[in-house]
XYZ file of C-alpha atoms in Angstrom:
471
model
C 22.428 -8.649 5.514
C 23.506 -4.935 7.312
C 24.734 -5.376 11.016
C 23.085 -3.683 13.557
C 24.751 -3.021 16.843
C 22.237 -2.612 19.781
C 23.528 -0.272 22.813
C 21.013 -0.095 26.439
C 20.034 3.012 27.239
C 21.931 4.945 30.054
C 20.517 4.245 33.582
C 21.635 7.962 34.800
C 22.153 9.109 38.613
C 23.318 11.903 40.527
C 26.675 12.112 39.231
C 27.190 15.577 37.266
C 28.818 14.823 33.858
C 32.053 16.865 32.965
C 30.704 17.006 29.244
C 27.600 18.032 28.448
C 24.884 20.564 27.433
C 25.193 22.322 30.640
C 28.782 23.168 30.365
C 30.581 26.070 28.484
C 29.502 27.333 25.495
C 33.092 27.754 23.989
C 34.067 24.530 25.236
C 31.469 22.798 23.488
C 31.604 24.447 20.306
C 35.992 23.393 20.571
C 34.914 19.941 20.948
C 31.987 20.120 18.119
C 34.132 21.772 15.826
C 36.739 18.800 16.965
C 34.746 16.035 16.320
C 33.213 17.075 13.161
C 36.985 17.203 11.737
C 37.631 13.736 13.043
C 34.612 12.585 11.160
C 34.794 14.598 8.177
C 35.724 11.579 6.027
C 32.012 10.926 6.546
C 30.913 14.049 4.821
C 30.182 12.735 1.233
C 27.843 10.499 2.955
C 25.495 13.351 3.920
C 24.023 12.693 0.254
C 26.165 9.098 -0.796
C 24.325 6.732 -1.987
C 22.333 8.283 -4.942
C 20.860 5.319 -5.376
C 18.916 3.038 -5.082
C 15.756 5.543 -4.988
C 13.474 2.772 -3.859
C 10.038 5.235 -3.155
C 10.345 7.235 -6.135
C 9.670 10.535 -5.760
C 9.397 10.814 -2.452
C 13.318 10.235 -2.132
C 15.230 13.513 -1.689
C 17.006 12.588 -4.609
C 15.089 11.367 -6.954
C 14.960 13.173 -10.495
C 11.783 14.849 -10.053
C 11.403 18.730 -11.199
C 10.374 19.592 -7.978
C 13.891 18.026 -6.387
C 16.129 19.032 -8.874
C 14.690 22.472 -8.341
C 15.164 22.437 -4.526
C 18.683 21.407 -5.293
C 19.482 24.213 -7.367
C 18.430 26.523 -5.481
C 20.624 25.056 -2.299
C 23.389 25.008 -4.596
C 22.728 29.012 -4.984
C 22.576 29.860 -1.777
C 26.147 27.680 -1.157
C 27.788 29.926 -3.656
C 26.415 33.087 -2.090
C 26.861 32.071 1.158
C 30.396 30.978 1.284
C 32.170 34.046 -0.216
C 29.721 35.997 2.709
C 31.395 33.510 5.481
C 34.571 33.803 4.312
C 34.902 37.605 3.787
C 33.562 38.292 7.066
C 37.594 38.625 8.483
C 37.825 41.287 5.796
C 35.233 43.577 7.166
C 38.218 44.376 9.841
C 41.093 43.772 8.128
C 40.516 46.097 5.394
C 39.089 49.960 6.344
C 36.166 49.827 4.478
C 33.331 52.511 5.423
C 31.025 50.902 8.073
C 28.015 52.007 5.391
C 29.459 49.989 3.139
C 29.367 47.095 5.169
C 26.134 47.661 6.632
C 24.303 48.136 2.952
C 26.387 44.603 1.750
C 25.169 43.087 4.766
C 21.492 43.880 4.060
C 21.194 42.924 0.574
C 23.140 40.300 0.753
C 20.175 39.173 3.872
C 17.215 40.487 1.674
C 18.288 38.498 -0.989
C 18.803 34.728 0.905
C 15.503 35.557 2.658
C 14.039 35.179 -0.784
C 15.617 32.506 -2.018
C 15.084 31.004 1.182
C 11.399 31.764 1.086
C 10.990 30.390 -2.602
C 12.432 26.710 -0.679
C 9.964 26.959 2.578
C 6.576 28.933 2.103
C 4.768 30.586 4.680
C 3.565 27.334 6.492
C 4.948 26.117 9.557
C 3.173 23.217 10.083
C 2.274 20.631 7.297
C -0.804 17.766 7.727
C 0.296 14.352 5.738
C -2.591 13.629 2.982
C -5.236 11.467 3.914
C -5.108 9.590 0.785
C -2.050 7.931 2.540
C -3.508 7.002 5.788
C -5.453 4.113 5.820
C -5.214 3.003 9.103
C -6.118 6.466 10.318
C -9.687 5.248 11.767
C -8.185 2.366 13.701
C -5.715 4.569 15.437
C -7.374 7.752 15.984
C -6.048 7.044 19.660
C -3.054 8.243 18.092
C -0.778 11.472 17.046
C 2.560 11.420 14.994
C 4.378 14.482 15.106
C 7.819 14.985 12.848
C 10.198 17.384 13.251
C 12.613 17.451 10.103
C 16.383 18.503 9.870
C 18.675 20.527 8.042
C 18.005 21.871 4.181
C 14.300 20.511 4.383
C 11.872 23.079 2.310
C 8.530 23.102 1.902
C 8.295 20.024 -0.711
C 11.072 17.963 1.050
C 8.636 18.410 4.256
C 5.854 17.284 2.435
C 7.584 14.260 0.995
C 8.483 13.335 4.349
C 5.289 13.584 6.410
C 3.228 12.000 3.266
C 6.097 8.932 3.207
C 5.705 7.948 6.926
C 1.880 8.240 6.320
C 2.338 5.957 3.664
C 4.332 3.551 5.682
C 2.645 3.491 8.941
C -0.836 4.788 7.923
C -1.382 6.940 10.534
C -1.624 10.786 9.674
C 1.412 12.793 10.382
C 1.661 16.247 11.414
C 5.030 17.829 10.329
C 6.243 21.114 12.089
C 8.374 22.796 9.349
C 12.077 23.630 10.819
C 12.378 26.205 7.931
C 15.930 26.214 6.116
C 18.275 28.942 5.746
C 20.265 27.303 3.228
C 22.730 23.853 3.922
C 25.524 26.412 5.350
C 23.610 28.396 7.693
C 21.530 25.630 8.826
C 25.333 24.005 10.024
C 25.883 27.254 11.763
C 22.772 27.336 13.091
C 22.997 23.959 14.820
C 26.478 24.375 16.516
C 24.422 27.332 18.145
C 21.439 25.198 19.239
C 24.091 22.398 20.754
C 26.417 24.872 22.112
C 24.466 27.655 23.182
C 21.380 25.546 23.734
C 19.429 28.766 21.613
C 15.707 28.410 20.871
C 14.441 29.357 17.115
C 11.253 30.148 16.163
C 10.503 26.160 14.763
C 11.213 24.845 18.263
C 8.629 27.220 19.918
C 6.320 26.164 17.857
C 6.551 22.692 17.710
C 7.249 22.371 21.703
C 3.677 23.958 21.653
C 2.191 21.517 19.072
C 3.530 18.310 21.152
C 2.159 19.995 24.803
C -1.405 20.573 23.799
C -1.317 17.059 21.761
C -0.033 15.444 25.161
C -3.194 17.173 26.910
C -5.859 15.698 24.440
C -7.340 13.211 26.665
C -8.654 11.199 23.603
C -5.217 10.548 22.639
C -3.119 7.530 24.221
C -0.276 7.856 22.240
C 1.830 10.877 20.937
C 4.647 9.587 18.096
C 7.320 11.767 18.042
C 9.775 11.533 15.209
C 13.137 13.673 14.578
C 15.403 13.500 11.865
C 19.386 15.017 12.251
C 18.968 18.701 13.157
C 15.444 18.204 14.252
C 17.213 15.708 16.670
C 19.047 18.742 18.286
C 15.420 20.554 18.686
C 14.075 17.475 19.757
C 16.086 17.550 22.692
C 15.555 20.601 23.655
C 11.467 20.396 23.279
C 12.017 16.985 25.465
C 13.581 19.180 28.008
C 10.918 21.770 28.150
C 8.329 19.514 28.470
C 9.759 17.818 31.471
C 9.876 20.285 32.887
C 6.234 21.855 32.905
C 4.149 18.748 31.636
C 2.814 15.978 34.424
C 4.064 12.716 34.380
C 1.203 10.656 33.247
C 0.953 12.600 30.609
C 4.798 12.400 29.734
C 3.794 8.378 29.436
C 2.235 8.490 26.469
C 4.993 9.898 24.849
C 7.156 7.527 22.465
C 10.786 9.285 20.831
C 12.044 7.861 17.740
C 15.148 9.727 16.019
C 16.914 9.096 12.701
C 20.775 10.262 12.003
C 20.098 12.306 15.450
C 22.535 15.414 15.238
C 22.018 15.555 19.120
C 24.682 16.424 21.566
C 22.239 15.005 24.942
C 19.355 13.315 25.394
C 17.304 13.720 28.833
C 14.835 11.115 30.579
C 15.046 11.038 34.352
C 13.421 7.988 36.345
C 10.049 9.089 38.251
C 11.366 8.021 41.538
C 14.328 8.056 43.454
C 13.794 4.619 44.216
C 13.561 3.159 41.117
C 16.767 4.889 39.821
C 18.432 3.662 42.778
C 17.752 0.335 42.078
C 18.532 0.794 38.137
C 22.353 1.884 39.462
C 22.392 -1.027 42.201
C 22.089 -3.259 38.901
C 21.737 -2.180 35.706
C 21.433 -6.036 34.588
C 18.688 -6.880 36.501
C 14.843 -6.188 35.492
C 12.665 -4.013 37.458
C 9.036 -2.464 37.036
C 7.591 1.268 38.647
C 4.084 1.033 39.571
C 2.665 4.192 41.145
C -0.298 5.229 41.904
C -1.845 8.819 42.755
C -4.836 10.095 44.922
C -6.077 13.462 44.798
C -8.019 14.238 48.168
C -9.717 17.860 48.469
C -9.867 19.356 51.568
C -12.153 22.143 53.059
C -11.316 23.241 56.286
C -14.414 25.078 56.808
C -17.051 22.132 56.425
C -14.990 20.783 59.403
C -16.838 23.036 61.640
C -19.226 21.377 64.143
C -18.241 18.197 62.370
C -14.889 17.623 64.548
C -13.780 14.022 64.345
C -15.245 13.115 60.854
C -12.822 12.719 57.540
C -11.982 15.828 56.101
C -10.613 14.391 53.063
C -12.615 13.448 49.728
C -10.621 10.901 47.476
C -11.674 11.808 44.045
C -9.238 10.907 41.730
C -6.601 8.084 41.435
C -4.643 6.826 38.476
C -1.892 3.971 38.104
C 0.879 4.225 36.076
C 3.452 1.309 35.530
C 6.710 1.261 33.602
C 10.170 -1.870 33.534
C 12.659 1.151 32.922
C 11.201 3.191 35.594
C 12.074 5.988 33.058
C 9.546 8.930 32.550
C 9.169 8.980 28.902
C 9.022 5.114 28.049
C 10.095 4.983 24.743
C 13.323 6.589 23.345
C 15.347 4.908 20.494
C 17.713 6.293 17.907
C 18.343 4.737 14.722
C 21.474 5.766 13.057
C 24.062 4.367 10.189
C 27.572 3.912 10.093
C 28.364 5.986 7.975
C 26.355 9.405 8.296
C 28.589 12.257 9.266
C 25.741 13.600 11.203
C 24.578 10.701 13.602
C 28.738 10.175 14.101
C 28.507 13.856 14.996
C 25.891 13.618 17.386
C 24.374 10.410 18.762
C 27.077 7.485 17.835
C 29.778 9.909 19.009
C 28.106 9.962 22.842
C 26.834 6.546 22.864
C 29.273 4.113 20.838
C 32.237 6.416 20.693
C 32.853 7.774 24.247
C 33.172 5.554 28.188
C 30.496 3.792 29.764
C 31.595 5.109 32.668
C 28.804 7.077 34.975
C 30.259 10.622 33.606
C 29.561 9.534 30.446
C 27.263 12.766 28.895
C 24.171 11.882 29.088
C 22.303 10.696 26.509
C 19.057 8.394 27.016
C 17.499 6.443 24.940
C 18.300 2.778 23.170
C 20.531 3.151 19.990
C 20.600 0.845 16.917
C 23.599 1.026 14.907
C 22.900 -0.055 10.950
C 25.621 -0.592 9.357
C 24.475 1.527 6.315
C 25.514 5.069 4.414
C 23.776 7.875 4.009
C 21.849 10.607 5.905
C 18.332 11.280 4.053
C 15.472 10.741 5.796
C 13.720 9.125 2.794
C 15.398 7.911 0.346
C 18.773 6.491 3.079
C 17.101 5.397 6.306
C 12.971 4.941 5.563
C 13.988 3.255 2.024
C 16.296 0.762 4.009
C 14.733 0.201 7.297
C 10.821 0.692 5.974
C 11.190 -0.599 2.526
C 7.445 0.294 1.090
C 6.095 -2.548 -1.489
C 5.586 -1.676 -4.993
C 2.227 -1.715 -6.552
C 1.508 -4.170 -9.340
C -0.355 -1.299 -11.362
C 1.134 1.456 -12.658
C -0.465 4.554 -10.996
C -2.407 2.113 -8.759
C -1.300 1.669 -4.769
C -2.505 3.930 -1.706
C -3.840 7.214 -2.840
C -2.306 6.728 -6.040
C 1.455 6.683 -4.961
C 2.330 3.354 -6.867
C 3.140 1.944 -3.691
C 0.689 -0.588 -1.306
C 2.211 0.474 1.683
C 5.279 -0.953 3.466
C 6.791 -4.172 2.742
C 6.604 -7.465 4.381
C 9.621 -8.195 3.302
C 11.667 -6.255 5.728
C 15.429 -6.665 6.078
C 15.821 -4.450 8.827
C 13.815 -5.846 11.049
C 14.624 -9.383 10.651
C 18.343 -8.381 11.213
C 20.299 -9.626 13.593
C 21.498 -7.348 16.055
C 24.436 -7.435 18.197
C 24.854 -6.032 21.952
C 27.512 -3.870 21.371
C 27.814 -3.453 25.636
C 28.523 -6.928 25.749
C 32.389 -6.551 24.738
C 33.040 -4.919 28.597
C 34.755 -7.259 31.014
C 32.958 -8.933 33.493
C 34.807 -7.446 36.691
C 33.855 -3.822 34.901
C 30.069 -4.590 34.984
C 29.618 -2.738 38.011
C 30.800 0.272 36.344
C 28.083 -0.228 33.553
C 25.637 2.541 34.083
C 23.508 1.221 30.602
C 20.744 -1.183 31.163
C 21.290 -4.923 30.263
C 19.535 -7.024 27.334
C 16.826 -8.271 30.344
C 15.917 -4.789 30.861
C 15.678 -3.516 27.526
C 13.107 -6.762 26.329
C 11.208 -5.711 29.425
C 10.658 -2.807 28.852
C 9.808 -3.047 24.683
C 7.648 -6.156 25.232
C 6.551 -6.084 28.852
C 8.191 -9.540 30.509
C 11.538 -10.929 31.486
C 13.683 -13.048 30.292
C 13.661 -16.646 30.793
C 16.152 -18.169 32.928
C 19.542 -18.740 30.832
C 18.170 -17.394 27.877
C 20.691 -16.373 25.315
C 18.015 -15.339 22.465
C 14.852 -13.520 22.215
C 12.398 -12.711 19.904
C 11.923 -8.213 20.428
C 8.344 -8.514 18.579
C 7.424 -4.446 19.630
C 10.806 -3.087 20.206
C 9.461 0.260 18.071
C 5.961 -0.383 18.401
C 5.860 -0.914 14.575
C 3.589 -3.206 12.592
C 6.591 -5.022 11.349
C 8.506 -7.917 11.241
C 10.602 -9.443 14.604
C 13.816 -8.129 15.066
C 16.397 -11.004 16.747
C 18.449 -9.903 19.211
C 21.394 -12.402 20.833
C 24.062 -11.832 22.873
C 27.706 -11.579 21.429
């Protein structure tokens, strides 16, 4: 059975980190450009293992047409590419007429474009089929939103919106971060991290997340990023605290897979609460706040001196254990995925638990697993779907009746990796303890001397318990 390390999320505070997304732009991309080399032993595990291919088709590697076509047409655009990167020194080097230049430099573009466009379409955002989503009715409280990562086109996208709908049974709406080919895409993500640069895909899915967050009919917005959508994630998170009220923040929930991720922002909603988060990081504690909205017209005060002025016509309560604003952030990454050591495992496991630790919120579960795929490496191992016992038969045809009982994943035991610090350094612990993560995923403390416990909701998945126990 795969280990899974469990890390608390950061508590946060005023202290101003001397690494992070803030900082300089060359100084980041040194470091980025660092750590990738110190992982690069990782690197075949971007697409290692190429099997099993446990849901068929809709594994980015299975033998379909449709992926062996995507495939070869990456593998074009790596051989163009390359020889384009590399001769780029050249262009000074050797006195060649700027013309020259300028007419190799704009077929060589008119040329990707298409290639590129044969992978992506015109569509930016793609709806799961219904024939997937079962339990569509029962949760039409509900909106999942994915945001995909690098070398997706427009049938990888659908594959992966159609295999969480399959899975969870709630429809998925994908917003398509369009690929430029596997090389670009690289390049394009040390300038999101480093540069903190908004393309045309985060635009457009920050605005598909804010007007989902202001549907009142909705209670809960699913949001779901996979390795370079985990950069974009970040940024969208950032943007919308920023402009979008609080209440509306709570609804929320932040799941990312192989997150590529160099920060990750939640703040607490009150000063208070984050104070007493940093007094003890080990000890639970709830927010409750509640809001009045009085209206006030000076002029119907007139001749009426002495009465109330003020109208209450609104109140709301809102109630969270982490005190945090969005409730629910957790990352999900393997071992052995050159992109979540990259980016989430290399700020969370990797670097000090010290207060200037960068910040990066959220609870992180460490599988001890290979591969980077959405799909076929972490859905296929975490959300193993069942087999149907007809062929052709299943959900909407897929061959598949949904996802298995028989979950290995989430019957795992999973060890608290911050439990290896010393006990005189548990002051300097800025990461919430095992009390106050079970709090806040299920809603009540632990008991007294409890070792064990049972985190029955931790994702807010219809699956099996996950055990968690001290180490």
């Amino acid at each position: 059975m795969p280990q899974i390390k469990f890390y608390g999320s950061q508590v946060g505070g005023k202290v101003v980190t001397p690494h992070s997304y803030t900082g300089s732009p060359a100084e980041l991309l040194r470091s980025d450009i660092w750590s990738a080399l110190k992982a690069a032993t990782m690197l075949p595990y971007i697409v290692w293992p190429l099997r099993p291919t446990g849901s068929g088709e809709f594994c980015e590697l299975y033998p379909s047409w449709a992926n062996l076509y995507n495939i070869f047409l990456h593998v074009v655009l790596v051989f163009m590419q390359l020889p384009f990167i590399l001769s780029v020194p050249f262009w000074v080097i050797v006195p060649l007429p700027l013309s020259w230049i300028v007419a190799g430099v704009t077929v060589f573009f008119m040329v990707n474009h298409g290639i590129c466009y044969l992978l992506n379409g015109p569509q930016m955002r793609y709806e799961s089929d219904p024939k997937y989503t079962q339990l569509a009715k029962a949760h039409k409280h509900e909106q999942w939103i994915f945001l995909n990562g690098v070398a997706v086109g427009r049938h990888w996208m659908e594959s992966n919106v159609n295999r969480l709908a399959l899975t969870f049974g709630r429809p998925v709406l994908g917003v398509h971060n369009k690929t430029n080919g596997i090389l670009f895409d690289v390049i394009q993500c040390l300038i999101q991290r480093n540069f903190n640069y908004a393309t045309q895909d985060i635009r457009d899915c920050y605005a598909a997340v804010k007007e989902t967050l202001y549907k009142s009919e909705l209670t809960k917005v699913v949001f779901i990023l996979h390795s370079q959508g985990g950069i974009e994630g970040g940024m969208i998170i950032d943007w919308l605290l920023q402009e979008v009220p609080q209440d509306l923040l709570a609804k929320l929930e932040v799941y990312t897979f192989g997150n590529a991720a160099n920060h990750f922002n939640n703040p607490h909603l009150h000063l208070l609460s984050e104070r007493a988060a940093l007094a003890s990081p080990l000890r639970v504690s709830t927010t409750k706040t509640t809001t009045h909205v009085q209206y006030h017209n000076p002029i119907a005060t007139i001749g009426n001196e002495g009465k109330n002025p003020f109208n209450v016509t609104r109140s709301s309560r809102q109630s969270t254990p982490s005190g945090k604003t969005i409730r629910y952030i957790e990352h999900y990454a393997h071992t052995s995925d050159f992109v979540a050591r990259w980016g989430v495992l290399y700020f969370t496991a990797n670097l000090s638990i010290e207060p200037t630790a960068p910040r990066y919120m959220g609870r992180v579960f460490e599988r001890a697993g290979q591969g980077h795929q959405f799909n076929q490496h972490y859905l296929d191992n975490m959300f193993p779907l069942k087999p149907s016992a007809k062929k052709g038969g299943g959900i909407g045809g897929s061959d598949f009746d949904g996802a298995s009982d028989d979950c290995e994943f989430m019957s795992s035991v999973v060890t608290w990796a911050s439990s290896k610090r010393k006990e005189e350094d548990e002051g300097k612990d800025e990461r919430e303890g095992l009390e106050t993560s079970f709090h806040s995923a299920k809603g009540e403390p632990l008991d007294r001397g409890e070792e064990g416990v049972l985190l029955r909701d931790m994702s807010k998945y219809p699956m099996n318990p996950v055990r968690c126990l001290r180490s």
